[in-house]
Amino acid sequence: MTRDIRISTAGDPTTQPVSYETEELYVVRCGVQKELPGYKSGGPCEGWYVLFFILSGSGVFRVGQQPYPAAKGDILLTRPLQPVSLQADGKQPWRYTWVAFGGDSADTYLEYAGFGAADVIQHSAIPNESYLKIIEEMLQIRESTMTNALAKVSALYHILYLLARNQTSRRQPGRANYDYPREVYVEYAKEYIGYHYAHIKVMDVADYIGVSRSYLTMIFNKVLGQSPQEYLLRFRLEQGAKQLRETDKSLKEIAEAIGYEDAFTFSKIFKSKYGVSPSVYRRERKGAAQ
Amino acid sequence: MIQPRPRPKTATDIYQAGLQQKPGYFSYAGFRSLQLLSGTNSYFHITHAGEEQCEPGHYYDETRTEYHMHFIIRGKGMFQIEDTLHPVKQGEIFLVPAGRQNAYQADWEDPWHYIWVAFGGSRVWRFLESAGFTPDKLIRPAYAPTEQYYALIQGILDARNLTHANELKRMSGLYAVFSLLTRTRSMENAAGDQGFYSRNKHVNHAIQYIQSNYSTTNIVDIASYVGLNRSYLTTLFKKEMHISLQEYLIHYRMEIASRQLETTTRKIGEIAAAVGYDDLLSFSKAFHRVHGVGPRDYRKAFSEMGRRG
């Protein structure tokens, strides 16, 4: 038997799952293995996706006939039903940790993680021990309960999160990488401004949605035909105008509510935009409404 | 019924009032999921999360399109679902299901401070039920210190930037919240029985575990894997299968052994070891008891049958 020359370093790497509670993503098995020099084996879980994180040593990973030499710090991926083999180096055999999983969203998430359809190997941007820590925690979760199924899928999402955060930046080095269509960022920014307009600067908006200020300016110009600065100013003044029409609040109160230090600044900006002062505007509009 | 006194007009107004009173007390995030944006059906997804120290008498009555779950950290309030009114307080969780008429209001003297998370998807009720909610039971105790939920939801709020990575982090947080809910919910049940799986499912789990681990496992392992105590599992198994768990395990091993005797030329000692017997004698005895003949005779009989056939 070949099993006795494998050394499991944590928990029971052969624990089998029995059912999957989540369809979009689920953990099948996971483990930690240290191979003897030259040891060759098939993949641990051929019906599933398997991510391998090499912790030390080296070896050769084969997908079909294609060899991929791999060493400490590398991450390898196999997909369901791929014929794979792993051969530990004759002098410095590898130690690795792995997690096997499935689910409808696995392909999409792997793409987020920098593994396109044809990608097999990446060098990890962070020490692979970070992934080991999560997998060791998963190995402690044994009982087959709903609680544990949810804890495992949470842990797997966490692994994919770390990959997506750290590996995608490698894809287009030196360039910020924005994941969503620009309309989505604009919509998200507008929603944020809708809640916070009185207290924020354009930089806060950019920070909140997670893009640079210049990118935000570029997409606002393309999608809305105005800069975020102009949009924010206009939004504030519209809110001010609305309060002038619909409330009896003093100018000072309205100015403060929409984020101006005093009534004078508000009046000046209001006049430059609407062509009339706030008090004239209020008189005309209120009069018109009655 | 809830009587909104000076009732603010919209959530935004309330939000503004909250900000001006106690800046920093409030945090809110609406999320975007690419899956939803692309119109794909979702099993489970998160749409919002937030934290709110409400003003006395703060009032909401929107019918939601997602499920909103509130964890009350301090204070109290009233929760109305259709025509029924429930008082809810610190240390409790209340769920506003999608599409149901509802209202909730912070207490006038001791207004609540809560964190909340909103989610949707076709599998929502599966997870809600295992967390102890039903369409008729929308309030439960947190059972764990609310700080634990707080930490998880803060983690979700921190991942508000629109990146793929954060989309994954938020889902990790959402499942962690539900794992905690399900774990603490089981504290309600009788000791030993983590009742949110049906009996039948426990038995199926035991069988699938045996099928994967028959060569190394024993009853204690099986019970620990399924998550029940040993005597409860054996009783359940017997009731369901009309054969004891121990007997089932032996039968399964002998079934594998007989197949190997039929199809391979491996030595009997090897086959015995492969199905978990170090001792050839006890293997032969067990085989005899199940198949009526010893392993050697079984192989002989089978190969003669093959020659004749």
Short mmCIF file of C-alpha atoms in Angstrom, two decimals, chain A residues 5 16 25 61 63 90 117 127 150 168 175 186 203-204 226 235 253 255 265:
data_model
loop_
_atom_site.label_atom_id
_atom_site.label_comp_id
_atom_site.label_asym_id
_atom_site.label_seq_id
_atom_site.Cartn_x
_atom_site.Cartn_y
_atom_site.Cartn_z
CA ILE A 5 4.64 6.45 3.17
CA GLN A 16 -14.56 12.34 3.59
CA LEU A 25 -19.39 26.49 -3.38
CA PHE A 61 3.21 18.56 -11.16
CA VAL A 63 -1.44 17.84 -16.07
CA GLY A 90 14.30 13.31 -5.09
CA ALA A 117 -9.46 28.66 -17.62
CA PRO A 127 3.44 33.20 2.40
CA LEU A 150 -21.34 26.50 6.95
CA THR A 168 -5.18 39.44 -9.16
CA ARG A 175 -1.81 48.89 -13.09
CA VAL A 186 -20.87 55.26 -10.56
CA MET A 203 -11.76 61.60 -1.91
CA ASP A 204 -14.12 60.01 0.65
CA GLN A 226 -19.71 65.65 -15.20
CA PHE A 235 -26.58 67.30 -5.32
CA GLU A 253 -29.88 75.60 9.38
CA ALA A 255 -26.62 75.54 4.99
CA THR A 265 -21.05 80.66 1.65
#
